[in-house]
Amino acid sequence: MNSEHRGAPTENTHVMVGADGAGLVFAWDEDARIEVRGLGGEVVIEANAAGLRTLAGHLLVLAGEGVPDGAHLHLEDSNGLEEGSVSLVLERSDEE
């Protein structure tokens, strides 16, 4: 994992979804570190325990009842991921 820690956002991330203005709140554990690397045909997500809890929480928010198809969260090295990480999009898709 990158030794230069930029840290998780200091506040919850609010994302508006749907025409009715309903919002989702993505919370960050303190000291969460998450790095995403693309290695050819593989993606490696490397995180400390707080980072893994944070990602799990983000996925649970997206899996929540009433969350619309297509709701998503963009994570980038300037938004929650360690510097040098490739972007990661978490998206709900209920269509088969």
Short mmCIF file of C-alpha atoms in Angstrom, two decimals:
data_model
loop_
_atom_site.label_atom_id
_atom_site.label_comp_id
_atom_site.label_asym_id
_atom_site.label_seq_id
_atom_site.Cartn_x
_atom_site.Cartn_y
_atom_site.Cartn_z
CA MET A 1 0.00 0.00 0.00
CA ASN A 2 1.17 3.49 -0.75
CA SER A 3 3.08 5.01 2.18
CA GLU A 4 1.77 8.51 1.32
CA HIS A 5 -1.66 8.43 2.97
CA ARG A 6 -4.07 11.07 1.72
CA GLY A 7 -6.85 9.84 3.99
CA ALA A 8 -10.54 9.30 3.63
CA PRO A 9 -12.91 12.22 3.24
CA THR A 10 -13.43 13.92 6.60
CA GLU A 11 -17.20 14.06 6.17
CA ASN A 12 -19.85 11.70 4.93
CA THR A 13 -20.37 11.76 1.19
CA HIS A 14 -23.92 12.67 0.20
CA VAL A 15 -25.03 11.55 -3.25
CA MET A 16 -28.32 12.62 -4.77
CA VAL A 17 -30.13 9.92 -6.72
CA GLY A 18 -33.45 9.96 -8.48
CA ALA A 19 -35.65 12.78 -9.70
CA ASP A 20 -37.27 13.16 -6.28
CA GLY A 21 -33.96 14.31 -4.79
CA ALA A 22 -33.60 11.28 -2.52
CA GLY A 23 -30.08 11.00 -1.21
CA LEU A 24 -27.67 8.30 -0.14
CA VAL A 25 -25.07 8.84 2.57
CA PHE A 26 -21.74 7.04 2.30
CA ALA A 27 -19.81 7.07 5.60
CA TRP A 28 -16.04 6.70 6.00
CA ASP A 29 -14.34 4.96 8.91
CA GLU A 30 -11.64 7.07 10.50
CA ASP A 31 -8.16 6.21 9.16
CA ALA A 32 -9.59 4.27 6.19
CA ARG A 33 -6.96 3.57 3.52
CA ILE A 34 -7.98 2.11 0.18
CA GLU A 35 -5.78 1.60 -2.87
CA VAL A 36 -7.02 0.24 -6.23
CA ARG A 37 -4.58 -1.06 -8.84
CA GLY A 38 -5.22 -2.42 -12.30
CA LEU A 39 -2.88 -5.29 -13.12
CA GLY A 40 -3.59 -6.43 -16.65
CA GLY A 41 -6.79 -8.44 -16.44
CA GLU A 42 -7.10 -8.11 -12.67
CA VAL A 43 -8.09 -5.38 -10.26
CA VAL A 44 -6.51 -5.38 -6.81
CA ILE A 45 -8.25 -3.56 -3.96
CA GLU A 46 -5.84 -3.25 -1.06
CA ALA A 47 -7.15 -1.72 2.17
CA ASN A 48 -6.60 -1.64 5.89
CA ALA A 49 -9.37 -2.89 8.21
CA ALA A 50 -11.02 0.56 8.33
CA GLY A 51 -10.90 0.75 4.54
CA LEU A 52 -12.50 -2.66 4.16
CA ARG A 53 -15.28 -1.67 6.60
CA THR A 54 -15.78 1.54 4.62
CA LEU A 55 -16.09 -0.33 1.31
CA ALA A 56 -18.47 -2.85 2.89
CA GLY A 57 -20.59 0.02 4.20
CA HIS A 58 -20.68 1.65 0.74
CA LEU A 59 -21.87 -1.63 -0.79
CA LEU A 60 -24.55 -2.03 1.90
CA VAL A 61 -25.83 1.49 1.19
CA LEU A 62 -26.13 0.64 -2.51
CA ALA A 63 -27.83 -2.67 -1.66
CA GLY A 64 -30.40 -0.94 0.56
CA GLU A 65 -34.13 -1.15 0.05
CA GLY A 66 -35.47 1.53 -2.25
CA VAL A 67 -32.10 2.39 -3.80
CA PRO A 68 -32.74 2.77 -7.53
CA ASP A 69 -31.07 0.87 -10.30
CA GLY A 70 -28.05 2.81 -11.55
CA ALA A 71 -27.22 4.46 -8.20
CA HIS A 72 -23.45 4.62 -7.97
CA LEU A 73 -20.43 6.07 -6.21
CA HIS A 74 -17.20 7.17 -7.91
CA LEU A 75 -13.99 6.71 -5.92
CA GLU A 76 -10.77 8.28 -7.19
CA ASP A 77 -7.33 9.13 -5.85
CA SER A 78 -8.65 12.63 -5.15
CA ASN A 79 -11.83 11.27 -3.54
CA GLY A 80 -11.18 8.61 -0.93
CA LEU A 81 -8.54 6.42 -2.57
CA GLU A 82 -4.80 6.49 -2.05
CA GLU A 83 -2.75 8.60 -4.46
CA GLY A 84 -2.01 6.76 -7.69
CA SER A 85 -5.07 4.51 -7.45
CA VAL A 86 -7.14 3.78 -10.53
CA SER A 87 -10.74 4.98 -10.33
CA LEU A 88 -13.37 2.63 -8.94
CA VAL A 89 -17.12 2.87 -9.52
CA LEU A 90 -19.54 0.99 -7.26
CA GLU A 91 -22.90 0.73 -9.04
CA ARG A 92 -26.21 -0.96 -8.36
CA SER A 93 -27.68 -2.86 -11.28
CA ASP A 94 -30.81 -4.92 -10.75
CA GLU A 95 -31.31 -5.60 -14.45
CA GLU A 96 -30.27 -9.04 -15.64
#
